[in-house]
Steps between C-alpha positions, in 0.01 A plus 500: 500500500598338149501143578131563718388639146649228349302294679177696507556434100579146460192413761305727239604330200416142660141673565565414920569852579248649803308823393719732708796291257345553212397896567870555534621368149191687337558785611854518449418387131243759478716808673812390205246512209356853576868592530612732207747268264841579354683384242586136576654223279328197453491255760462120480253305691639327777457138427455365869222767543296427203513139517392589864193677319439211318435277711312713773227565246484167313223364766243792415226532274580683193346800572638494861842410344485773263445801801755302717744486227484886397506546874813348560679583130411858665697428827759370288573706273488831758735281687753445194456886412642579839754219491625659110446876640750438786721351271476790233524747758818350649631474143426848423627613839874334425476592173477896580712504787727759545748596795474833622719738676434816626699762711343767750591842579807433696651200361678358247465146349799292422398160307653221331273398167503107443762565231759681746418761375555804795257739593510835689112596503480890570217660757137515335588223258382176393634217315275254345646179361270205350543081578695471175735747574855293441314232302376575217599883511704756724203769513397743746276770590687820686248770634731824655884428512750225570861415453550156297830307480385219266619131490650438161326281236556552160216246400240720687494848512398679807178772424349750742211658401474838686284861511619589167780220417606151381827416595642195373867414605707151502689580798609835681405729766320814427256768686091468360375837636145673374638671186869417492727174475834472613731236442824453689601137293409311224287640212136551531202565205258757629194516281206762515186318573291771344710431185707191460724672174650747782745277689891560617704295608785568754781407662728606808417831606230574279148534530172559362309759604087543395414878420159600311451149410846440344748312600878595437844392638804742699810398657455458870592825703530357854475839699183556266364148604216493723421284806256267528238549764627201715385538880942498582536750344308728782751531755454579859805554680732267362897521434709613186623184485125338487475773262787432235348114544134607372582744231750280357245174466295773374650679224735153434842707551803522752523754740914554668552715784893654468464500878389291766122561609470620867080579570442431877236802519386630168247231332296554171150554511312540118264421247713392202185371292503607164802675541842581254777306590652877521292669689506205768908502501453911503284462805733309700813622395325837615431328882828359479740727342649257260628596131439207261547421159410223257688257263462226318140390706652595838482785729812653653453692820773656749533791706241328752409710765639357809 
């Protein structure tokens, strides 16, 4: 359909075109000027297609020449406005580009940012991350929760901006949640976005938690932490050794059994969203009949019930 316009135009220009020819390059050039304009940067003239202009009208009278002329400058120039309006738009379209990720109900998202940076995307989340992401910065957009174990690179620090948060971090692996940051390595600067003079900044087992518009920093109490609302973390009939797998990717600790695991019939079936790490070891320690303990980031069970 382009090169028959093509031709429809050059036939036009050389003033051989039939009327049915010449009906379809007017009206196209009519339809593109009542079009509404944008914002478009300045175009040059094409030099084939004005010298074509030229020396279609140069045979007229002058006052013939001077209609003809506008006519075609007309065609022309709607032609170069749609020529510079694709371009613009294609420009504007890679300029703005952003990736974006987004999890469902039920699942979890795990990604790998351009950096290497590793991403566990919770349910009801969304990640945004622009075209220059691990060019000219390392920024991202977070909407909901995610668990980030970022690539190191001292030159370029890594920045989330979240619900109520900027993180910024050189390398480490932390939880971004709604109103709390945890960070399991590395150091990490939390700032307040609603007012950039309240910032922490934390290290191992520390995190930053929002409340009434403040931010302020605690030592991490892993039976106080809270899960994340990943879809895994609904479970429906699966084993305590599929268990002691989940919560400990989870809450990033160890979990030992004293004695060897024997579950043939009894199989876990809960909701641990938004739960305590204690009340989820409570609850199956309950079903199970297992006493437990915890040192130094690991849980210690025995006594399981055979």
């Amino acid at each position: 359909m382009q090169n028959k316009f093509k031709h429809f135009l050059n036939k036009y220009l050389l003033g051989t075109a039939n009327s049915t020819e010449k009906k379809v390059v007017e009206d196209f050039s009519d339809n593109l000027q009542r079009r509404p304009l944008i914002e478009l940067k300045i175009i040059q003239e094409n030099s084939k297609l004005r010298s074509s202009i030229y020396n279609s009208i140069k045979y007229k009278t002058r006052e013939r020449k001077r209609r003809k002329n506008y006519r075609l400058l007309s065609i022309v120039f709607s032609l170069l406005l749609v020529v510079g309006l694709t371009i613009y738009q294609k420009n504007i379209s890679v300029n703005n580009q952003e990736l974006t990720y987004s999890t469902s109900n039920e699942l979890a998202k795990h990604i790998i940012l351009p950096d290497g940076t590793a991403v566990t995307l919770s349910s009801n989340s969304t990640l945004i991350v622009s075209n220059e992401f691990n060019q000219s910065n390392r920024e991202i957009k977070l909407l909901g929760e995610a668990y980030f174990q970022v690539a190191k690179d001292a030159s370029r620090p890594f920045i989330i901006s979240s619900d109520n948060f900027e993180t910024q971090v050189l390398g480490t692996s932390f939880w971004v949640k709604r109103n709390i940051v945890e960070v399991s390595t590395g150091r990490v600067k939390v700032s307040n976005l609603l007012d950039r003079e309240n910032y922490v900044i934390l290290t191992a087992e520390q995190k930053a938690l929002l409340k009434d518009h403040r931010l302020y920093k605690n030592t991490i109490d892993v039976f106080s932490c809270i899960s994340s609302t990943s879809s895994y973390l609904m479970m429906n009939n699966i084993t305590l050794t599929q268990w002691k797998q989940i919560i400990e990717k989870e809450f990033d600790i160890q979990i030992h059994f004293l004695e060897d695991i024997i579950s043939t019939k009894e199989f876990i079936q809960a909701d641990f969203r938004n739960s305590t790490l204690a009340d989820i070891v409570q609850s199956v320690s309950y079903m199970y009949g297992f006493d437990y303990k915890y040192e130094n980031k690991t849980i210690i069970i025995n006594n399981t019930k055979k």
